[in-house]
Amino acid sequence: MAKKPKTDPNYKVIAENRRARYDYAIESDLEVGIILLGSEVKSLRSGQSNIAESYASVDNGELWLTNAYIAPYEQAKTWGHEERRKRKLLVSRKELSRLWNATQRQGMTLVPMVMYFNHKGLVKLKIGVAKGKKLHDKRATDAKRDWDRQKQRLLRQNS
């Protein structure tokens, strides 16, 4: 999860996929740029987006974000945008080949985790290279989280 630095006035989280860490075991993550239209950026500035059901994929040597929702911008009636169109992601060739290798050969999934404005005011997307969790893995994660909470409560009571 992207943490907000105290000295960054421009840093702002737009959308977060909170289920990503529950459904997937994230092995590594990568910050990528995204190509947007003007009306999409305006809509993101007003905080109307959702990346919970979206995914990234490598198609024809390019990285794409599919099924990400960006609400239409009301003032851009004539030159608006499609809400769930495929959006091209910007990444270096070396990273693109690594991502292609992970998805095609190793069976990994590219999961969007956080969309945010960075310190320069540009829209960035953090993508996790992940492997899907089985049901017993999810249960183990829940049990560990519950135990950690209980342990913290016990430590506070004894202090």
Coordinates of N, CA and C in Angstrom, one line a residue:
M1 N 0.8 -1.2 0.0 CA 0.0 0.0 0.0 C 0.9 1.2 0.0
A2 N 0.5 2.2 -0.8 CA 1.3 3.4 -0.9 C 1.1 4.3 0.3
K3 N 2.1 4.7 1.0 CA 2.0 5.5 2.1 C 2.2 7.0 1.7
K4 N 1.5 7.9 2.4 CA 1.7 9.3 2.0 C 2.8 9.9 2.8
P5 N 3.8 10.4 2.1 CA 4.9 11.1 2.7 C 4.4 12.4 3.3
K6 N 5.0 12.8 4.4 CA 4.6 14.0 5.1 C 5.0 15.3 4.4
T7 N 6.0 15.2 3.5 CA 6.5 16.5 2.9 C 5.9 16.6 1.5
D8 N 5.1 15.7 1.0 CA 4.5 15.8 -0.4 C 3.1 16.4 -0.4
P9 N 3.0 17.6 -0.8 CA 1.7 18.2 -0.9 C 0.9 17.7 -2.1
N10 N 1.5 17.3 -3.1 CA 0.8 16.8 -4.4 C 0.4 15.4 -4.3
Y11 N 1.0 14.6 -3.4 CA 0.7 13.1 -3.4 C -0.7 12.9 -2.9
K12 N -1.5 12.1 -3.8 CA -2.9 11.8 -3.4 C -3.2 10.5 -4.0
V13 N -3.8 9.6 -3.2 CA -4.2 8.3 -3.6 C -5.6 8.5 -4.3
I14 N -5.7 8.0 -5.5 CA -7.0 8.1 -6.3 C -7.9 6.9 -6.0
A15 N -7.3 5.7 -6.2 CA -8.1 4.5 -6.1 C -7.1 3.4 -5.6
E16 N -7.7 2.5 -4.8 CA -6.9 1.5 -4.2 C -7.7 0.1 -4.3
N17 N -7.0 -0.9 -4.6 CA -7.5 -2.2 -4.7 C -7.2 -3.0 -3.4
R18 N -8.1 -2.9 -2.5 CA -7.9 -3.4 -1.1 C -7.9 -4.9 -1.1
R19 N -8.6 -5.5 -2.0 CA -8.8 -7.0 -2.0 C -7.5 -7.7 -2.7
A20 N -6.7 -6.9 -3.3 CA -5.5 -7.5 -4.0 C -4.7 -8.3 -3.0
R21 N -4.4 -7.8 -1.9 CA -3.5 -8.5 -0.9 C -4.2 -9.7 -0.3
Y22 N -5.5 -9.7 -0.3 CA -6.3 -10.8 0.3 C -6.4 -11.9 -0.8
D23 N -6.6 -11.6 -2.0 CA -6.8 -12.6 -3.1 C -5.5 -13.1 -3.7
Y24 N -4.4 -12.3 -3.6 CA -3.2 -12.7 -4.3 C -2.0 -12.6 -3.3
A25 N -1.0 -13.4 -3.6 CA 0.3 -13.3 -2.9 C 1.2 -12.4 -3.7
I26 N 1.4 -11.2 -3.3 CA 2.2 -10.2 -4.1 C 3.7 -10.5 -3.9
E27 N 4.3 -10.8 -5.0 CA 5.8 -11.1 -5.0 C 6.6 -9.9 -5.2
S28 N 6.2 -9.0 -6.1 CA 7.0 -7.8 -6.4 C 6.0 -6.8 -6.9
D29 N 6.4 -5.5 -6.8 CA 5.5 -4.5 -7.4 C 6.3 -3.5 -8.2
L30 N 5.6 -2.8 -9.1 CA 6.3 -1.9 -10.1 C 5.4 -0.7 -10.3
E31 N 6.0 0.5 -10.3 CA 5.3 1.7 -10.6 C 5.4 2.0 -12.1
V32 N 4.2 2.2 -12.7 CA 4.1 2.4 -14.1 C 3.3 3.7 -14.4
G33 N 3.6 4.3 -15.5 CA 2.8 5.5 -16.0 C 1.6 5.0 -16.7
I34 N 0.6 5.9 -17.0 CA -0.6 5.5 -17.7 C -0.9 6.6 -18.7
I35 N -1.4 6.3 -19.9 CA -1.8 7.3 -20.9 C -3.2 7.5 -20.7
L36 N -3.6 8.8 -20.4 CA -4.9 9.2 -20.1 C -5.3 10.4 -21.0
L37 N -6.6 10.5 -21.2 CA -7.2 11.7 -21.9 C -7.4 12.8 -20.9
G38 N -7.6 14.0 -21.4 CA -7.7 15.2 -20.5 C -9.0 15.1 -19.6
S39 N -10.1 14.6 -20.1 CA -11.3 14.4 -19.3 C -11.1 13.3 -18.3
E40 N -10.3 12.3 -18.5 CA -10.0 11.3 -17.5 C -9.2 11.9 -16.3
V41 N -8.2 12.7 -16.6 CA -7.4 13.3 -15.6 C -8.3 14.2 -14.7
K42 N -9.2 15.0 -15.3 CA -10.1 15.9 -14.6 C -11.0 15.0 -13.7
S43 N -11.5 13.9 -14.2 CA -12.4 13.1 -13.4 C -11.6 12.4 -12.2
L44 N -10.3 12.1 -12.5 CA -9.5 11.5 -11.4 C -9.2 12.5 -10.3
R45 N -9.0 13.8 -10.7 CA -8.8 14.9 -9.7 C -10.0 15.0 -8.8
S46 N -11.2 14.7 -9.3 CA -12.3 14.8 -8.4 C -12.5 13.5 -7.7
G47 N -11.7 12.5 -7.9 CA -11.7 11.3 -7.1 C -12.7 10.2 -7.5
Q48 N -13.1 10.1 -8.8 CA -14.1 9.2 -9.2 C -13.5 8.1 -10.1
S49 N -13.0 7.0 -9.4 CA -12.5 5.9 -10.2 C -12.5 4.7 -9.3
N50 N -12.3 3.5 -10.0 CA -12.3 2.2 -9.3 C -11.4 1.3 -10.1
I51 N -10.4 0.7 -9.4 CA -9.6 -0.3 -10.0 C -9.7 -1.7 -9.4
A52 N -10.8 -1.9 -8.6 CA -11.0 -3.2 -7.9 C -11.2 -4.4 -8.9
E53 N -11.9 -4.2 -10.0 CA -12.1 -5.3 -10.9 C -11.2 -5.3 -12.1
S54 N -10.2 -4.5 -12.1 CA -9.3 -4.3 -13.3 C -8.1 -5.3 -13.2
Y55 N -7.4 -5.4 -14.3 CA -6.2 -6.2 -14.4 C -5.3 -5.7 -15.5
A56 N -4.1 -6.0 -15.4 CA -3.1 -5.6 -16.5 C -2.7 -6.8 -17.3
S57 N -2.3 -6.6 -18.5 CA -1.9 -7.7 -19.3 C -0.9 -7.2 -20.4
V58 N -0.1 -8.1 -20.9 CA 0.8 -7.8 -22.0 C 0.2 -8.3 -23.3
D59 N -0.1 -7.4 -24.2 CA -0.7 -7.8 -25.5 C 0.2 -7.1 -26.6
N60 N 0.6 -7.9 -27.5 CA 1.4 -7.4 -28.7 C 2.5 -6.5 -28.3
G61 N 3.3 -6.9 -27.3 CA 4.4 -6.2 -26.9 C 4.1 -4.9 -26.2
E62 N 2.9 -4.7 -25.7 CA 2.5 -3.5 -24.9 C 1.8 -3.9 -23.7
L63 N 1.9 -3.1 -22.6 CA 1.2 -3.3 -21.4 C -0.1 -2.5 -21.3
W64 N -1.2 -3.2 -21.0 CA -2.5 -2.6 -21.0 C -3.2 -2.8 -19.7
L65 N -4.0 -1.8 -19.3 CA -4.9 -1.8 -18.1 C -6.3 -2.0 -18.6
T66 N -6.9 -3.1 -18.2 CA -8.3 -3.4 -18.7 C -9.3 -3.3 -17.6
N67 N -10.5 -2.8 -17.9 CA -11.6 -2.8 -17.0 C -11.5 -1.8 -15.8
A68 N -10.6 -0.8 -15.9 CA -10.5 0.2 -14.8 C -11.6 1.2 -15.1
Y69 N -12.3 1.6 -14.1 CA -13.4 2.5 -14.2 C -13.0 3.9 -13.9
I70 N -13.2 4.9 -14.8 CA -13.0 6.3 -14.5 C -14.3 7.0 -15.0
A71 N -14.9 7.6 -14.0 CA -16.2 8.2 -14.2 C -16.2 9.3 -15.3
P72 N -17.2 9.4 -16.1 CA -17.2 10.5 -17.1 C -17.2 11.9 -16.4
Y73 N -16.5 12.8 -17.1 CA -16.4 14.2 -16.6 C -17.5 15.0 -17.2
E74 N -18.4 15.5 -16.3 CA -19.6 16.2 -16.8 C -19.3 17.4 -17.7
Q75 N -18.3 18.2 -17.4 CA -18.1 19.4 -18.2 C -17.5 19.1 -19.6
A76 N -17.0 17.8 -19.8 CA -16.5 17.5 -21.1 C -17.5 16.6 -21.9
K77 N -18.6 17.3 -22.3 CA -19.7 16.6 -23.0 C -19.3 16.1 -24.4
T78 N -18.7 17.0 -25.1 CA -18.3 16.7 -26.5 C -17.1 15.8 -26.6
W79 N -16.1 16.1 -25.9 CA -14.9 15.3 -26.0 C -14.7 14.5 -24.7
G80 N -15.6 13.7 -24.4 CA -15.6 12.9 -23.2 C -14.7 11.6 -23.4
H81 N -14.9 10.6 -22.6 CA -14.1 9.4 -22.7 C -15.0 8.2 -22.4
E82 N -14.6 7.0 -22.8 CA -15.3 5.8 -22.4 C -14.9 5.5 -21.0
E83 N -15.8 4.9 -20.2 CA -15.5 4.7 -18.8 C -14.6 3.5 -18.5
R84 N -14.7 2.5 -19.3 CA -14.0 1.2 -19.1 C -13.1 0.8 -20.3
R85 N -12.5 1.8 -20.9 CA -11.7 1.5 -22.1 C -10.4 0.9 -21.7
K86 N -9.7 0.3 -22.6 CA -8.3 -0.2 -22.3 C -7.4 1.0 -22.3
R87 N -6.5 1.0 -21.3 CA -5.6 2.2 -21.2 C -4.1 1.6 -21.3
K88 N -3.3 2.2 -22.1 CA -1.9 1.8 -22.2 C -1.1 2.2 -21.0
L89 N -0.3 1.3 -20.5 CA 0.6 1.6 -19.4 C 2.0 1.7 -19.9
L90 N 2.8 2.6 -19.3 CA 4.1 3.0 -19.8 C 5.2 2.3 -18.9
V91 N 6.0 1.5 -19.5 CA 7.0 0.7 -18.8 C 8.2 0.5 -19.7
S92 N 9.4 0.3 -19.2 CA 10.6 0.1 -20.0 C 10.5 -1.3 -20.7
R93 N 11.3 -1.4 -21.8 CA 11.3 -2.7 -22.5 C 11.8 -3.8 -21.6
K94 N 12.8 -3.5 -20.8 CA 13.3 -4.6 -19.9 C 12.3 -5.0 -18.9
E95 N 11.5 -4.1 -18.3 CA 10.5 -4.5 -17.4 C 9.3 -5.2 -18.1
L96 N 9.0 -4.7 -19.3 CA 8.0 -5.4 -20.1 C 8.3 -6.8 -20.4
S97 N 9.5 -7.1 -20.7 CA 9.9 -8.5 -21.0 C 9.9 -9.3 -19.7
R98 N 10.2 -8.7 -18.6 CA 10.2 -9.4 -17.3 C 8.7 -9.7 -16.9
L99 N 7.8 -8.8 -17.2 CA 6.4 -9.0 -16.9 C 5.8 -10.0 -17.8
W100 N 6.2 -10.0 -19.1 CA 5.7 -11.0 -20.0 C 6.1 -12.4 -19.6
N101 N 7.4 -12.5 -19.2 CA 8.0 -13.8 -18.7 C 7.2 -14.3 -17.5
A102 N 6.9 -13.4 -16.6 CA 6.2 -13.8 -15.4 C 4.8 -14.3 -15.7
T103 N 4.1 -13.6 -16.6 CA 2.7 -14.0 -16.8 C 2.6 -15.2 -17.7
Q104 N 3.4 -15.3 -18.8 CA 3.3 -16.3 -19.7 C 4.0 -17.6 -19.3
R105 N 5.1 -17.5 -18.7 CA 5.9 -18.7 -18.4 C 5.7 -19.2 -16.9
Q106 N 5.5 -18.2 -16.0 CA 5.5 -18.6 -14.6 C 4.0 -18.6 -14.1
G107 N 3.0 -18.2 -14.9 CA 1.7 -18.2 -14.5 C 1.3 -17.2 -13.4
M108 N 1.9 -16.1 -13.4 CA 1.6 -15.0 -12.5 C 0.5 -14.1 -13.1
T109 N 0.0 -13.2 -12.3 CA -1.0 -12.3 -12.6 C -0.5 -10.9 -12.3
L110 N -0.9 -9.9 -13.2 CA -0.6 -8.5 -13.0 C -1.8 -7.8 -12.4
V111 N -1.7 -7.4 -11.1 CA -2.8 -6.9 -10.3 C -2.6 -5.4 -10.0
P112 N -3.4 -4.5 -10.5 CA -3.3 -3.1 -10.1 C -3.6 -2.9 -8.6
M113 N -2.7 -2.3 -7.9 CA -2.9 -2.2 -6.4 C -3.3 -0.7 -6.0
V114 N -2.6 0.3 -6.5 CA -2.9 1.6 -6.1 C -2.8 2.6 -7.3
M115 N -3.7 3.5 -7.5 CA -3.6 4.5 -8.5 C -3.5 5.8 -7.8
Y116 N -2.5 6.7 -8.1 CA -2.2 7.9 -7.3 C -1.6 8.9 -8.2
F117 N -1.6 10.2 -7.6 CA -0.9 11.3 -8.2 C 0.4 11.3 -7.5
N118 N 1.6 11.3 -8.2 CA 2.9 11.4 -7.5 C 3.2 12.8 -7.1
H119 N 4.4 13.0 -6.6 CA 4.8 14.4 -6.2 C 4.9 15.4 -7.3
K120 N 5.0 15.0 -8.5 CA 4.9 15.9 -9.7 C 3.5 16.2 -10.2
G121 N 2.6 15.5 -9.6 CA 1.2 15.6 -10.1 C 0.8 14.7 -11.2
L122 N 1.7 13.7 -11.5 CA 1.4 12.8 -12.6 C 0.6 11.6 -12.1
V123 N -0.2 11.0 -12.9 CA -1.0 9.8 -12.5 C -0.1 8.6 -12.6
K124 N 0.1 7.8 -11.6 CA 0.9 6.6 -11.6 C 0.1 5.4 -11.1
L125 N 0.5 4.2 -11.5 CA -0.2 3.0 -11.1 C 0.8 2.0 -10.5
K126 N 0.5 1.5 -9.4 CA 1.4 0.5 -8.8 C 0.8 -0.9 -9.1
I127 N 1.6 -1.7 -9.9 CA 1.1 -3.0 -10.3 C 1.9 -4.1 -9.5
G128 N 1.2 -5.1 -9.0 CA 1.8 -6.2 -8.3 C 1.9 -7.4 -9.2
V129 N 3.1 -8.0 -9.2 CA 3.2 -9.3 -9.9 C 2.8 -10.4 -8.8
A130 N 1.8 -11.1 -9.0 CA 1.2 -11.9 -8.0 C 0.8 -13.3 -8.4
K131 N 0.7 -14.1 -7.5 CA 0.2 -15.5 -7.7 C -1.1 -15.6 -6.9
G132 N -2.2 -16.2 -7.5 CA -3.5 -16.3 -6.8 C -3.4 -17.2 -5.6
K133 N -4.1 -16.8 -4.5 CA -4.1 -17.6 -3.3 C -5.2 -18.6 -3.4
K134 N -5.0 -19.8 -2.8 CA -6.0 -20.8 -2.6 C -6.9 -20.5 -1.4
L135 N -8.0 -21.2 -1.2 CA -8.8 -20.9 -0.1 C -8.1 -21.1 1.3
H136 N -7.3 -22.2 1.4 CA -6.6 -22.4 2.6 C -5.6 -21.4 2.9
D137 N -5.0 -20.8 1.9 CA -4.0 -19.7 2.1 C -4.7 -18.5 2.6
K138 N -5.9 -18.2 2.1 CA -6.7 -17.0 2.6 C -7.1 -17.2 4.1
R139 N -7.5 -18.5 4.4 CA -7.8 -18.8 5.8 C -6.6 -18.6 6.7
A140 N -5.4 -19.0 6.3 CA -4.2 -18.9 7.1 C -3.9 -17.4 7.3
T141 N -4.1 -16.6 6.3 CA -3.8 -15.1 6.3 C -4.8 -14.5 7.4
D142 N -6.1 -14.9 7.3 CA -7.0 -14.4 8.3 C -6.7 -14.8 9.7
A143 N -6.3 -16.0 9.9 CA -5.9 -16.5 11.3 C -4.7 -15.7 11.8
K144 N -3.7 -15.5 10.9 CA -2.5 -14.8 11.3 C -2.9 -13.3 11.7
R145 N -3.7 -12.7 10.9 CA -4.1 -11.3 11.2 C -4.9 -11.2 12.5
D146 N -5.8 -12.2 12.7 CA -6.5 -12.2 14.0 C -5.6 -12.4 15.2
W147 N -4.7 -13.3 15.1 CA -3.7 -13.5 16.1 C -2.9 -12.3 16.4
D148 N -2.4 -11.6 15.4 CA -1.7 -10.4 15.6 C -2.5 -9.3 16.3
R149 N -3.7 -9.2 15.9 CA -4.6 -8.2 16.6 C -4.7 -8.6 18.1
Q150 N -5.0 -9.8 18.3 CA -5.2 -10.3 19.7 C -3.9 -10.1 20.5
K151 N -2.8 -10.4 19.9 CA -1.5 -10.2 20.6 C -1.3 -8.7 20.9
Q152 N -1.6 -7.8 20.0 CA -1.5 -6.4 20.3 C -2.4 -5.9 21.5
R153 N -3.6 -6.5 21.5 CA -4.5 -6.2 22.6 C -3.9 -6.6 23.9
L154 N -3.4 -7.8 24.0 CA -2.8 -8.4 25.2 C -1.6 -7.5 25.6
L155 N -0.8 -7.1 24.7 CA 0.4 -6.3 25.0 C -0.1 -4.9 25.6
R156 N -1.1 -4.3 25.0 CA -1.6 -3.1 25.6 C -2.2 -3.2 27.0
Q157 N -2.9 -4.3 27.2 CA -3.5 -4.5 28.5 C -2.4 -4.7 29.6
N158 N -1.4 -5.4 29.3 CA -0.3 -5.7 30.3 C 0.6 -4.5 30.5
S159 N 0.6 -3.5 29.6 CA 1.4 -2.4 29.8 C 0.9 -1.4 30.8

